[in-house]
Amino acid sequence: MIATTNRHASQREIVPATKSQARVSSIGARSFLLEAPGDFDLIAQRRIWALSQTVKGWPDLAENIPGMTNLLVIFKETPEDPDAVVARLLQAWENARSIDLKGKTIEIPVDYGGEYATDLPALCDLSGLSDREVVRIHHEATYRVFALGSAPGFGYLHGLDPRIYMPRKTVPSLKMPKGCVTIGGMQTGVAMLTGPNGWNSIGYATLEMFDPTSPTPATMAPGDTVRFLPAGIEL
Amino acid sequence: MIEILESGPFNTVQDLGRPGYRDIGVSASGAMDPLAVRIGNILVGNDESAAAIEVQTFPFSLRFEQRVVFAVTGADGNPHLDGSELLPWCAHVAEPGQVLELKQPPRLARSYISVGGGLDIPVVMGSRSTSLRGGFGGNAGRPLAKADRIAVGEDAEIAMLPASGLAVVEPAVALRDVFPAAVDGTLPIRALPAGEHDLFARDGEAFWSQTWRISSRSDRTGYRLSGEPITPTASIEMRSHGVVPGVIQVPPGGEPIVQMSDANTAGGYPKIAGVIECDLWRLGQARIGARLSFLRSTHAEARAVEQAVARYVDDVRQTSRMVKRALKAMA
């Protein structure tokens, strides 16, 4: 089932006219995905965070998972009236005011270059920048954790400088080591598990960011600010 | 204690899973056939969410080091205790030193061994399930291996079991009316169209009309399906979003992947459909090489099946309690 809202987008935000409607679709019978209209930016993500907080109060909801400008909600049981669920979600989206999560700041020491930076030369070729410039641009930026997913504790970071955007690989690296500092399209992050990975590695971080025995297993949370500190640069 | 005598590479400790942590990237895991685990636990007098051993590589055998109630549920085929054949879907008592052996089942994929008192394994993030990808939970975050020893929890009800055992009518029989049988060896699996279904245009129809085969590159994370490839009319870049078991994604090669218990928590491939939750256990019992087809379902149908399964489980719970109470009264 796919539904779009007939109402105009909220007056509070400027939403591009081309794609102004949120979309709700389902996965199986109990899960519904709301995708925000417009650009992949902090404005949209703040409304997703707001929506996530709203739905947390719904008694029939089992889980909600913020993604990149989208939100997956899982109900405890199959809803009797799925159209009503879609309407309820769209209504909540309409009413979602942009909020900024008060996150903490996480500083991640990174060894740039060296044996783990397998894709740094390719990024230099693509961007026309020197390795030194790529590293400087990467560590000088301030990033926001948009969402977690894909591996325990893995944070999708927003705020990458467009000069060092780099598409995901068509053929993933088979065994990228845990700790690799990577770029995937317009996002950056730190690999949490050793395994297949389509992102591009430019460095290595030793900070442990997931502990299943801790009451808060993941170090990162949506809204957190991340800074990469160059611990070493080996070019 | 129980001691593992023989095991293949992919047998793990699983319970009903670790939901609630997808938002920090942790897969729910849990049994591929959660209905079998619930019934097995009820039979041996456990909480439904107690941990069981999931056997998907056979043969498998273990030795009981203490007197214990156990049940084998899930796959077809009979378990053997010290060489004698026993009924599956039935609680039995094992004496110290007895050996339980599971051979390759004739048709289905996964057996579950439940023991009274449950497997005494630390709870990590609300569950005893093994997270193979994360390397935590279950048996030290890894599959079971020969010579592993697992502690068994205290069982208050061991004296309450009839000598001949306590059996149940298995779900495939009791719920025959709600789960359509295989037609010419092709298992029907009900699904709903998902987000990018319409992007597949005529190939979308081909998805529903053809018979798919579960490829050998399938595991607890996902089933890859072989068949006539399907492709969307436009190639689109999706933003990463949450996914759940049952989602059917179509990567560029055109052969769909159904995410299973160890499903990734985030995905970006176009989604053509999503298996309804109450049909997932049937998929969990389908083997590599098995054929299946997808039936277009509705929320109303999914709800009806969900309720029928709940009634069946309730019935098993009440009946087993009643029988045990009656026996206790007679003792």
XYZ file of C-alpha atoms in Angstrom, chain A residues 5-235:
231
model
C -1.022 13.165 1.708
C -3.376 15.544 -0.074
C -2.644 18.391 2.273
C -0.034 20.982 1.532
C 3.219 20.661 3.366
C 3.505 22.424 6.665
C 3.946 26.174 6.551
C 6.719 25.976 9.106
C 9.240 24.560 6.701
C 10.257 25.440 3.207
C 9.883 22.239 1.271
C 10.859 21.995 -2.398
C 7.762 22.286 -4.576
C 8.732 19.379 -6.773
C 8.340 16.628 -4.208
C 6.284 18.045 -1.413
C 4.451 15.041 -0.090
C 5.532 12.479 2.443
C 5.067 8.886 1.346
C 3.984 5.920 3.465
C 4.467 2.338 2.322
C 4.350 -0.950 4.179
C 6.789 -3.819 4.735
C 4.828 -6.935 5.646
C 1.660 -6.340 7.657
C 3.010 -4.665 10.801
C 5.667 -2.199 9.554
C 5.165 1.141 7.847
C 7.834 3.382 6.342
C 7.317 7.139 6.153
C 9.662 8.922 3.763
C 10.075 12.668 4.103
C 9.770 14.781 0.985
C 12.526 17.069 -0.234
C 16.256 17.162 0.220
C 18.553 15.013 2.252
C 19.329 17.616 4.866
C 19.255 18.480 8.539
C 15.883 20.249 8.224
C 14.155 17.063 7.091
C 16.040 14.962 9.625
C 14.991 17.206 12.511
C 11.362 16.637 11.612
C 12.026 12.882 11.452
C 13.461 13.066 14.995
C 10.335 14.956 16.085
C 8.087 12.361 14.455
C 10.045 9.585 16.149
C 9.403 11.200 19.543
C 5.692 11.572 18.790
C 5.163 7.942 17.794
C 7.076 6.716 20.866
C 3.948 7.616 22.825
C 1.653 5.411 20.744
C 0.612 2.419 22.861
C 0.161 0.085 19.879
C 3.689 0.673 18.619
C 6.486 -1.867 19.209
C 9.485 -0.083 17.716
C 10.425 2.905 15.623
C 13.616 3.190 13.631
C 14.747 6.548 12.290
C 16.586 6.276 8.965
C 17.986 8.902 6.624
C 15.054 11.358 6.348
C 12.636 8.488 6.915
C 11.088 6.565 9.795
C 10.088 2.895 10.052
C 7.411 2.095 12.614
C 6.613 -1.467 13.723
C 3.245 -2.162 15.357
C 2.720 -4.827 18.023
C 0.105 -6.521 15.884
C -1.289 -6.125 12.401
C -3.527 -3.045 12.470
C -7.186 -3.569 11.758
C -7.386 -0.565 9.484
C -4.092 0.063 7.651
C -5.477 3.152 5.909
C -6.147 4.709 9.300
C -2.543 3.978 10.292
C -1.291 5.702 7.149
C -3.507 8.711 7.865
C -2.335 8.807 11.493
C 1.324 8.756 10.414
C 0.843 11.466 7.802
C -1.027 13.590 10.324
C 1.806 13.175 12.835
C 4.287 14.137 10.119
C 2.253 17.269 9.290
C 2.310 18.236 12.954
C 5.951 17.369 13.541
C 7.814 20.529 14.441
C 11.474 20.636 13.630
C 13.392 19.798 16.776
C 17.078 19.642 17.436
C 18.183 16.775 19.612
C 20.517 17.819 22.372
C 23.279 15.375 21.675
C 26.705 14.964 23.147
C 29.948 15.613 21.343
C 32.077 12.592 20.479
C 35.700 13.031 19.533
C 37.166 10.192 17.497
C 40.946 10.011 17.091
C 41.814 8.876 13.560
C 44.972 7.633 11.953
C 44.585 9.004 8.450
C 46.363 7.308 5.566
C 48.522 4.248 5.990
C 47.545 0.650 5.357
C 43.861 1.081 6.193
C 43.319 3.999 3.797
C 42.843 1.704 0.818
C 40.657 4.151 -1.077
C 42.454 7.425 -0.391
C 44.365 7.424 -3.724
C 41.115 6.839 -5.632
C 39.443 9.690 -3.729
C 42.356 11.991 -4.631
C 41.941 11.053 -8.295
C 38.187 11.612 -8.151
C 38.322 14.930 -6.310
C 41.479 16.328 -7.849
C 42.691 17.106 -4.344
C 45.942 16.070 -2.685
C 45.804 13.456 0.089
C 46.718 16.169 2.587
C 43.770 18.313 1.469
C 41.338 15.393 1.596
C 42.378 14.588 5.156
C 42.195 18.253 6.230
C 38.723 18.687 4.721
C 37.531 15.495 6.427
C 38.774 16.299 9.931
C 37.926 19.994 9.898
C 34.211 19.411 9.391
C 31.681 18.899 12.167
C 29.288 16.006 11.696
C 25.859 15.097 13.037
C 24.671 11.560 13.701
C 21.485 11.308 11.612
C 20.622 7.710 12.436
C 22.114 4.376 13.454
C 21.812 1.164 11.504
C 23.286 -1.531 9.275
C 25.659 -2.771 12.047
C 25.577 -2.558 15.863
C 26.421 1.022 16.838
C 27.117 2.234 13.295
C 26.198 5.909 12.881
C 25.375 7.544 9.571
C 27.123 10.912 9.753
C 25.921 13.976 7.891
C 28.038 17.026 7.172
C 30.607 15.738 4.700
C 32.120 18.460 2.509
C 30.816 17.969 -1.065
C 34.372 18.232 -2.368
C 35.077 14.782 -0.932
C 31.824 12.999 -1.748
C 32.621 9.576 -3.196
C 30.069 7.043 -4.499
C 29.850 3.602 -2.918
C 31.835 0.913 -4.720
C 30.035 -1.217 -7.261
C 31.963 -4.214 -5.945
C 32.288 -4.025 -2.138
C 35.567 -4.771 -0.343
C 35.162 -8.307 0.971
C 36.799 -7.888 4.354
C 37.106 -4.276 5.378
C 38.463 -4.146 8.953
C 36.424 -2.816 11.842
C 37.549 0.737 12.637
C 38.004 1.933 9.068
C 36.919 5.554 8.633
C 34.853 5.580 5.496
C 32.975 7.711 2.983
C 29.820 6.448 1.256
C 28.296 8.972 -1.140
C 27.587 12.101 0.900
C 27.942 10.296 4.241
C 30.849 9.307 6.411
C 31.177 6.814 9.258
C 33.342 4.310 11.097
C 33.043 0.587 10.240
C 31.780 -1.310 13.312
C 32.371 -4.840 12.045
C 34.972 -6.505 9.884
C 33.205 -7.645 6.728
C 31.929 -6.733 3.275
C 31.722 -2.966 2.892
C 30.992 -0.787 -0.121
C 32.219 2.446 1.426
C 35.651 3.995 0.823
C 38.283 3.875 3.542
C 40.582 6.834 4.230
C 41.780 6.087 7.763
C 41.418 4.101 10.955
C 39.919 4.753 14.399
C 40.611 2.624 17.465
C 37.763 3.963 19.651
C 35.335 1.174 20.679
C 31.830 2.392 19.876
C 29.655 -0.601 20.754
C 29.512 -2.689 23.930
C 26.599 -5.169 24.155
C 27.042 -5.509 27.940
C 26.652 -1.774 28.618
C 23.244 -0.300 29.571
C 23.783 2.052 26.619
C 25.464 -0.285 24.124
C 25.949 2.258 21.339
C 28.240 5.240 21.943
C 26.527 7.274 19.229
C 22.926 8.442 19.281
C 20.928 10.458 16.758
C 21.629 14.147 17.201
C 25.156 13.684 18.534
C 27.959 15.787 17.139
C 31.069 13.993 15.933
C 34.534 15.432 15.384
C 37.423 13.491 13.937
C 40.784 14.339 15.509
C 43.843 13.491 13.446
C 45.907 11.252 15.746
C 48.350 10.481 13.005
C 48.672 11.262 9.339
C 50.705 8.865 7.253
C 50.777 9.935 3.657
